[in-house]
Coordinates of C-alpha atoms in Angstrom, one line a residue:
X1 CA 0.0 0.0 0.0
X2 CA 1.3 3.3 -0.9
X3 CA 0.2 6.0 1.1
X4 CA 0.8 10.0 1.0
X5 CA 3.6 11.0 3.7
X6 CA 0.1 12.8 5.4
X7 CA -1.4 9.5 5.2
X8 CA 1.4 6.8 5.7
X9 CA 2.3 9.6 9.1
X10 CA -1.7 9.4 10.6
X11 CA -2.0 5.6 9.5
X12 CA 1.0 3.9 10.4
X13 CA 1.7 5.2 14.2
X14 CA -0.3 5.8 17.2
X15 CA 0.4 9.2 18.0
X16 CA -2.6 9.5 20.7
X17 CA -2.1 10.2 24.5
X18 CA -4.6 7.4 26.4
X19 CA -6.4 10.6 27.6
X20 CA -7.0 11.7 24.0
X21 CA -7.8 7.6 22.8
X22 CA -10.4 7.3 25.3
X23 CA -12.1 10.6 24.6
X24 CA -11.8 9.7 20.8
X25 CA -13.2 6.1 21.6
X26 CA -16.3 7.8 23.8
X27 CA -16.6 9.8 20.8
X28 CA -17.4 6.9 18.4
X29 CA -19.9 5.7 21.3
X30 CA -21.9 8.6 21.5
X31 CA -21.3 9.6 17.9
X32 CA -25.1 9.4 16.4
X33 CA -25.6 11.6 19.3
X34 CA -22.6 14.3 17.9
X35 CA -24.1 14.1 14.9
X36 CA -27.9 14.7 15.2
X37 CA -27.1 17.5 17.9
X38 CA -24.9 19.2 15.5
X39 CA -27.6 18.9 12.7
X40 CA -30.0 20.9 14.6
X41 CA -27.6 23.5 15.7
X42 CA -27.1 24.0 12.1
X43 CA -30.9 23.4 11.1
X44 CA -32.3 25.2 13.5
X45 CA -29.6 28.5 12.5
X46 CA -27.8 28.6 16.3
X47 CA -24.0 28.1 14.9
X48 CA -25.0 31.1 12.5
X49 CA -26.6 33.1 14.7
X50 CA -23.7 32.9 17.2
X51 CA -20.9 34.1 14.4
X52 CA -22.8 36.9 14.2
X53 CA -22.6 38.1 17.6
X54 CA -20.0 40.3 18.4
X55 CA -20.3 39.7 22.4
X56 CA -21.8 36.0 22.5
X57 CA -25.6 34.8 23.7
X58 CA -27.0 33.4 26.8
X59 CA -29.2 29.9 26.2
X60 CA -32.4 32.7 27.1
X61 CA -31.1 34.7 24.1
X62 CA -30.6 32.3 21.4
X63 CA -33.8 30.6 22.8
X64 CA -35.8 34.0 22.6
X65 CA -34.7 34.4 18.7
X66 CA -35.2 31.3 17.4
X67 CA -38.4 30.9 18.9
X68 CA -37.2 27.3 21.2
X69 CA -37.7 26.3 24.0
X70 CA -35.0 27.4 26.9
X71 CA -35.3 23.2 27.6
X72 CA -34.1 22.7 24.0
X73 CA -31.7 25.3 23.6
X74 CA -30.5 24.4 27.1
X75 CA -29.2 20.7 26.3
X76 CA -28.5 21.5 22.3
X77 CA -25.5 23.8 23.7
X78 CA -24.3 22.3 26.7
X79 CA -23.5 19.3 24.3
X80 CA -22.5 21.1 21.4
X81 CA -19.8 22.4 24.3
X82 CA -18.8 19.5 25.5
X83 CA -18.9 18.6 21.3
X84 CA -15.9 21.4 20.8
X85 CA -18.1 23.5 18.1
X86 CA -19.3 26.0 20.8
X87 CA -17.3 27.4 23.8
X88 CA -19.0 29.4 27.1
X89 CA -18.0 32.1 29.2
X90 CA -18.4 31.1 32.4
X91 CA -18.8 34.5 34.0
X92 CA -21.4 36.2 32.1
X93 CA -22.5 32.3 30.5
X94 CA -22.2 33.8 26.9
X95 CA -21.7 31.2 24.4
X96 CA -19.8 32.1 21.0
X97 CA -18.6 29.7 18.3
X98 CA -15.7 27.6 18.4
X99 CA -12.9 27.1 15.1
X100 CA -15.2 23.3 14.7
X101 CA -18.7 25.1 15.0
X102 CA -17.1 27.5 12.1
X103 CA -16.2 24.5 9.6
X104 CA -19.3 23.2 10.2
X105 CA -21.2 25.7 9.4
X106 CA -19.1 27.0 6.6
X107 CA -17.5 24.4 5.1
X108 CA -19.3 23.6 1.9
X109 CA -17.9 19.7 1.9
X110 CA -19.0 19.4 5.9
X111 CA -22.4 20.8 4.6
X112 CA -22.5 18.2 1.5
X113 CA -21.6 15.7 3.8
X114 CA -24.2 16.7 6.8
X115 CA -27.8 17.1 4.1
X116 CA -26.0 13.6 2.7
X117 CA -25.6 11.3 5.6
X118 CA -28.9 12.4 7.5
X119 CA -30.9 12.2 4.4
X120 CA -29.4 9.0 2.2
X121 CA -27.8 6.9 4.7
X122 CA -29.1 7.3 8.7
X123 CA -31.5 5.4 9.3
X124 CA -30.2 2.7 6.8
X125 CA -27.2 2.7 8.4
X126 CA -28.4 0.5 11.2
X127 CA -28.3 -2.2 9.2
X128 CA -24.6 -1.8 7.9
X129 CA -24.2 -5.5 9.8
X130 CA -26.8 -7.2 8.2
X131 CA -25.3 -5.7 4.8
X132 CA -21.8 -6.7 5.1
X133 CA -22.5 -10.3 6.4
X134 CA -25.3 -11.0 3.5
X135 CA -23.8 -8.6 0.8
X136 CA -26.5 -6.7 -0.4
X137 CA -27.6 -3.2 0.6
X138 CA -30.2 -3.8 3.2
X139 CA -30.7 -0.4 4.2
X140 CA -31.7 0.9 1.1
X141 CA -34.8 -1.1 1.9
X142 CA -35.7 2.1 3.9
X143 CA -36.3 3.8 0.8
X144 CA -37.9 1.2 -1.7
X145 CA -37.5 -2.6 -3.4
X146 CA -34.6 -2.1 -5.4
X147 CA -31.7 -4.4 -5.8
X148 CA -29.6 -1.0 -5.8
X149 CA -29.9 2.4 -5.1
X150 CA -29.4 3.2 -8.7
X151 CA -32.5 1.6 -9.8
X152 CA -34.7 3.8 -7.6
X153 CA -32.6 7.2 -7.7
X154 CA -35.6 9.2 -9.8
X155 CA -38.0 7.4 -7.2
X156 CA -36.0 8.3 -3.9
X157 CA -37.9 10.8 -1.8
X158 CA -37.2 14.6 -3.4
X159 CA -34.8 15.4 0.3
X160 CA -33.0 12.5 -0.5
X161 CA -32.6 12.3 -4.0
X162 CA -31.2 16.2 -3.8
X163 CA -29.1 15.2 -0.9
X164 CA -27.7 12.5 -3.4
X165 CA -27.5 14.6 -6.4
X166 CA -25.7 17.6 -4.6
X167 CA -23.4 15.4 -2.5
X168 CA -22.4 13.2 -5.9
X169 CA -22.2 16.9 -7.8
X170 CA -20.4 18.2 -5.4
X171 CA -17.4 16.2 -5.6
X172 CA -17.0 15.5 -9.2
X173 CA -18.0 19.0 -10.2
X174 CA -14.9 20.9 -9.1
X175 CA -12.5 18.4 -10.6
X176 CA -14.4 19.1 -14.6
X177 CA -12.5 22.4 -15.4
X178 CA -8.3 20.4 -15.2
X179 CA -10.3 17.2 -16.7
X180 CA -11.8 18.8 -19.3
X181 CA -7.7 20.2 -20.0
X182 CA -6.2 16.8 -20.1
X183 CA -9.3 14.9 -21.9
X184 CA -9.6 17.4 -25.0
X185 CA -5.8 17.7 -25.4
X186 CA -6.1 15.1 -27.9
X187 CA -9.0 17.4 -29.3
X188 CA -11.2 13.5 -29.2
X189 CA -14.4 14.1 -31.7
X190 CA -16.4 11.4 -30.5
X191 CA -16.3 10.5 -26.3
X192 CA -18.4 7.7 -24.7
X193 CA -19.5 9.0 -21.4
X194 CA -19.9 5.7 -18.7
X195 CA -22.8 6.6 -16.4
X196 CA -23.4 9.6 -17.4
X197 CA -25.7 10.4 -14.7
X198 CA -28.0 13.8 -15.3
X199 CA -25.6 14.7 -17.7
X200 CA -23.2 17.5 -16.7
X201 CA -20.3 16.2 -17.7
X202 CA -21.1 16.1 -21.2
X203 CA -22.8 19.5 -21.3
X204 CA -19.3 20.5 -20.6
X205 CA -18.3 18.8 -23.4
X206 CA -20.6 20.2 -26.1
X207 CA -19.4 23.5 -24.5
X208 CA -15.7 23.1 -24.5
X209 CA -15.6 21.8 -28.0
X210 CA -18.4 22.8 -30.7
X211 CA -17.6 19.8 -32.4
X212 CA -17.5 16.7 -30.1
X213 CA -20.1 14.6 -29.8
X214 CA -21.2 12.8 -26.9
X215 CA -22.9 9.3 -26.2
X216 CA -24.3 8.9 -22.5
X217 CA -24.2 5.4 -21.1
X218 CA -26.5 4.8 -18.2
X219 CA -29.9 2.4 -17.1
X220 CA -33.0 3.9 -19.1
X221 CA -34.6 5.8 -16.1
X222 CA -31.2 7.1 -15.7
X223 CA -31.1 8.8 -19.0
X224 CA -34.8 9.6 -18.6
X225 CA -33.6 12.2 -15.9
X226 CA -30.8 13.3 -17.7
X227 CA -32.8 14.3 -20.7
X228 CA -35.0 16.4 -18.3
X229 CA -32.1 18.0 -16.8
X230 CA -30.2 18.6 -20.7
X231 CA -33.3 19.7 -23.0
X232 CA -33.0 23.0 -24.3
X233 CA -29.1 23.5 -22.8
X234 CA -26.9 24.3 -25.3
X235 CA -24.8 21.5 -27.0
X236 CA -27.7 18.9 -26.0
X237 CA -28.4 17.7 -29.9
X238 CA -24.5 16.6 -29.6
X239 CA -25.8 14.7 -26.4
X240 CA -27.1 11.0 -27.7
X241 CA -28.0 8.5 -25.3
X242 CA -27.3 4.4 -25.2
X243 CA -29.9 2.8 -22.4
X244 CA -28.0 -0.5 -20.6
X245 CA -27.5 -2.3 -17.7
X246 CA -24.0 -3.0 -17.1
X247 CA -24.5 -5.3 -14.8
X248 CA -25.7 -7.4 -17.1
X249 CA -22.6 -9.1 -18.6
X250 CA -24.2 -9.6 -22.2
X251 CA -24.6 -6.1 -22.4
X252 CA -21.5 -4.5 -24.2
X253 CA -21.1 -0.6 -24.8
X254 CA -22.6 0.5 -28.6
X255 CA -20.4 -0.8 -31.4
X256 CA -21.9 0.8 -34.6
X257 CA -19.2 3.8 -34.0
X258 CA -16.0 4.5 -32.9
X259 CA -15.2 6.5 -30.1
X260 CA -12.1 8.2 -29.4
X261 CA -12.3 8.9 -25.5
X262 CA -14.1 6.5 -23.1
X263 CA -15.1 8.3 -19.8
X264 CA -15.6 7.2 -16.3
X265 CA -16.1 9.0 -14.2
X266 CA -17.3 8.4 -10.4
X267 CA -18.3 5.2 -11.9
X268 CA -16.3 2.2 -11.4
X269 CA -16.5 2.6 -7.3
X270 CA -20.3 1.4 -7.8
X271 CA -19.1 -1.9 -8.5
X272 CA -17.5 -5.1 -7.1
X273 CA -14.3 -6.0 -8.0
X274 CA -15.6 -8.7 -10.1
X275 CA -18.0 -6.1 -12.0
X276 CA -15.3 -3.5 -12.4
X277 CA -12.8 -6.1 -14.8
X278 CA -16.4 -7.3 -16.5
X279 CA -16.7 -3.1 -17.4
X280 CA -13.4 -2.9 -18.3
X281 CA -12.5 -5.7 -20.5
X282 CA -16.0 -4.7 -22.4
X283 CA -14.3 -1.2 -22.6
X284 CA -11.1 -2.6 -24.1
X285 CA -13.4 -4.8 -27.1
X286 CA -14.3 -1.1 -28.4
X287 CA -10.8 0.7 -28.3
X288 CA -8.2 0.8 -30.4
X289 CA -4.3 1.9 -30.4
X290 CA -5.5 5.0 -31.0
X291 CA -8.5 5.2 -27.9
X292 CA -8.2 6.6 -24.4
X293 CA -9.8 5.7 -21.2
X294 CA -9.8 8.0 -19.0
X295 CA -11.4 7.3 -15.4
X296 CA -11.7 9.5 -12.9
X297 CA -11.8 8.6 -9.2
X298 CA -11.0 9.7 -5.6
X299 CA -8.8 7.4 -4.7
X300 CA -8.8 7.3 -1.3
X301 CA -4.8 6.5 -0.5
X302 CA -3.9 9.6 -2.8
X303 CA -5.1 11.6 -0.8
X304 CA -3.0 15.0 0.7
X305 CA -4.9 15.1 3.9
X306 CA -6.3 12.9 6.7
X307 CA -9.9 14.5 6.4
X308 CA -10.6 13.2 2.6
X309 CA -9.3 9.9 3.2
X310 CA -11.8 10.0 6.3
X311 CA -15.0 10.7 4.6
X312 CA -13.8 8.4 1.7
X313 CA -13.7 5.4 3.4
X314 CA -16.8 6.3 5.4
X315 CA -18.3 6.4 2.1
X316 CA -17.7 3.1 1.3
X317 CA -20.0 1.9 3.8
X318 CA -22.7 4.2 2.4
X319 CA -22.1 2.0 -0.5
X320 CA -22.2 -1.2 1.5
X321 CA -25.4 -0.7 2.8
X322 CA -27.5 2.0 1.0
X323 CA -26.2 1.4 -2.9
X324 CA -24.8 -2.0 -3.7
X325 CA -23.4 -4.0 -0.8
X326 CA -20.3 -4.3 -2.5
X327 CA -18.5 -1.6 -3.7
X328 CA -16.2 0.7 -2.4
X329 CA -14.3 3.7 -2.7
X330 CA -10.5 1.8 -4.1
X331 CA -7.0 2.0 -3.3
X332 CA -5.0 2.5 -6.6
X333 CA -3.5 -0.7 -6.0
X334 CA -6.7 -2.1 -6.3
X335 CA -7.9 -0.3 -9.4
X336 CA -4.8 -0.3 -11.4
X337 CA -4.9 -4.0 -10.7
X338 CA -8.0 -4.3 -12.5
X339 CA -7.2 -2.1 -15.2
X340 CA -4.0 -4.7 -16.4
X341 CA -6.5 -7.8 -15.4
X342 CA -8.8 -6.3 -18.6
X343 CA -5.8 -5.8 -20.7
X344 CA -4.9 -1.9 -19.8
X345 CA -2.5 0.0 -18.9
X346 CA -1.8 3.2 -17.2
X347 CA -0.4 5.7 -19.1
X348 CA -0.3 8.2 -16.6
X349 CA -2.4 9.6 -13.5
X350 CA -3.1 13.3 -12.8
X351 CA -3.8 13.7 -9.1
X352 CA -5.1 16.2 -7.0
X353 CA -8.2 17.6 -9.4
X354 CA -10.5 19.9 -7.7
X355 CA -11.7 17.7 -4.2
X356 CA -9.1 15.5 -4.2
X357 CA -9.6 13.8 -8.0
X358 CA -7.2 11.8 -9.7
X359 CA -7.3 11.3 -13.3
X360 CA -6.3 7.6 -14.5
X361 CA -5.1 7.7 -18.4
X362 CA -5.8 4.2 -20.2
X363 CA -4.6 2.5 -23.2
X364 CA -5.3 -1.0 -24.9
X365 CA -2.2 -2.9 -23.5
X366 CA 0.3 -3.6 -26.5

């Protein structure tokens, strides 16, 4: 395994006091607690109205603006203190935000992360045991009958499907701008976009090139929504669609046309191991010498910092039990693995694209 020197430092030593282990290990304990507490305090508008007093507020004060209870306001800030996101005064029993309250409330990932955990994954997530010993998501039967979370995305609840969309958005929109760069360097006229989702991705396409055209690759009621979401945008009659379940192994990608860039891009975590080298080696049947794959991923031992690998390995429970029951988010050991398994290779990876992105560039092995 081959970890960042900010990794390999956090992950391979224990550099924790016992005091600071067993406050960290009472903080897993009472963690649903830290969580739902510091929801509200957002929710409910305390952390911001707190940054923006100049002197601090008494529980009677925030309780008298906000219209709660003194009970509720009472216990919401006594733990959000003992929580680190607010800190008190204790002689005039002012409370005024604390450098955690702050990144919670203005991070825009924490935020993301917040709407996306309470809304997609919560109350699933008390079957993650269940899901890991049977291999199926068995908390997405919270939401509906499907064998994945894919399947019922345009049926999800409208909190939970925008939870979804913006926390998936979120961190694969900031990474299209130095993509876009490496992908079109090659000036590709035809690209093959792998789960194209609602279609974003290849409306930057259309509009970084006027004359690419784009084929979207996703399950029918998939491309259903992404039609909505393109019709009328500009670029959109370049936008063609090719309706498929890759999980079915007969299914192969269209082969009526050639295409000089295949895209991936958030894609291949959705899938087992087993699945991923099915996708790719039915990638490789359509490329040529002269075809590129690029996929792009958040790898989560690339990482620069401790906090991305954190929420990306929490994320691969989310997939375990609300979206598949067996994928994750990889190693690159893992995926470039898989990639020379189908008859790949790596021709070079760009890391470090918008939230932590890396950019894997794929050939037909020679």
């Amino acid at each position: 395994m081959n970890l960042t020197p900010a990794l390999e430092k956090a992950y391979t030593q224990d550099h924790l006091s016992a005091r600071e282990a067993q406050v960290r290990a009472h903080w897993i304990a009472w963690a649903p607690v830290v969580f739902q507490t510091s929801r509200l305090m957002l929710k409910w508008g305390i952390l911001d109205l707190l940054r923006n007093s100049a002197e601090g507020l008494t529980i009677a004060e925030v309780a008298r603006e906000k219209e709660l209870s003194v009970y509720a306001v009472k216990v919401l800030m006594e733990a959000s203190l003992t929580i680190g996101t607010v800190l008190v005064d204790p002689a005039t029993e002012r409370f005024t935000l604390a450098k955690t309250g702050w990144f919670l409330l203005t991070d825009a990932a924490t935020r993301v992360n917040v709407d996306f955990t309470h809304d997609v994954c919560y109350e699933g997530m008390f079957r993650l045991e269940e899901s890991l010993l049977e291999g199926r998501p068995a908390g997405l039967e919270h939401f509906g009958p499907w064998a994945t979370l894919y399947e019922g995305l345009s049926q999800l609840p409208r909190q939970a499907q925008d939870s979804w969309l913006l926390f998936d958005h979120f961190y694969s929109d900031g990474s299209f701008s130095e993509a876009l760069d490496v992908v079109f360097a090659s000036r590709p006229r035809t690209l093959l976009d792998v789960g194209g989702n609602t279609g974003r991705w290849a409306l930057r396409c259309v509009a970084y090139d006027p004359e690419v055209r784009v084929t979207i690759v996703d399950l029918p009621q998939q491309l259903e929504l992404m039609r909505r979401e393109t019709a009328g945008k500009p670029g959109a009659e370049r936008i063609d669609a090719f309706a498929t379940d890759l999980l079915q192994r007969e299914n192969g990608f269209p082969a009526d046309r050639h295409f000089d860039v295949v895209w991936m891009s958030q894609f291949l975590d959705c899938f087992s191991e087993d699945e991923i080298l099915s996708i790719l080696e039915r990638a490789a049947r359509i490329m040529d010498g002269d075809s590129r794959l690029f996929i792009m991923e958040t790898l989560w031992d690339r990482q620069r910092y401790e906090p991305a690998a954190f929420c990306l390995t929490m994320t691969s429970l989310y997939f375990s039990v609300m979206a598949n029951g067996n994928s994750k988010m990889y190693s690159t050991d893992d995926l470039v693995r898989l990639i020379r398994q189908a008859g790949l290779d790596v021709v070079a990876i760009h890391d470090n694209l918008g939230h932590g992105h890396s950019l894997l560039e794929v050939k037909v092995s020679n």
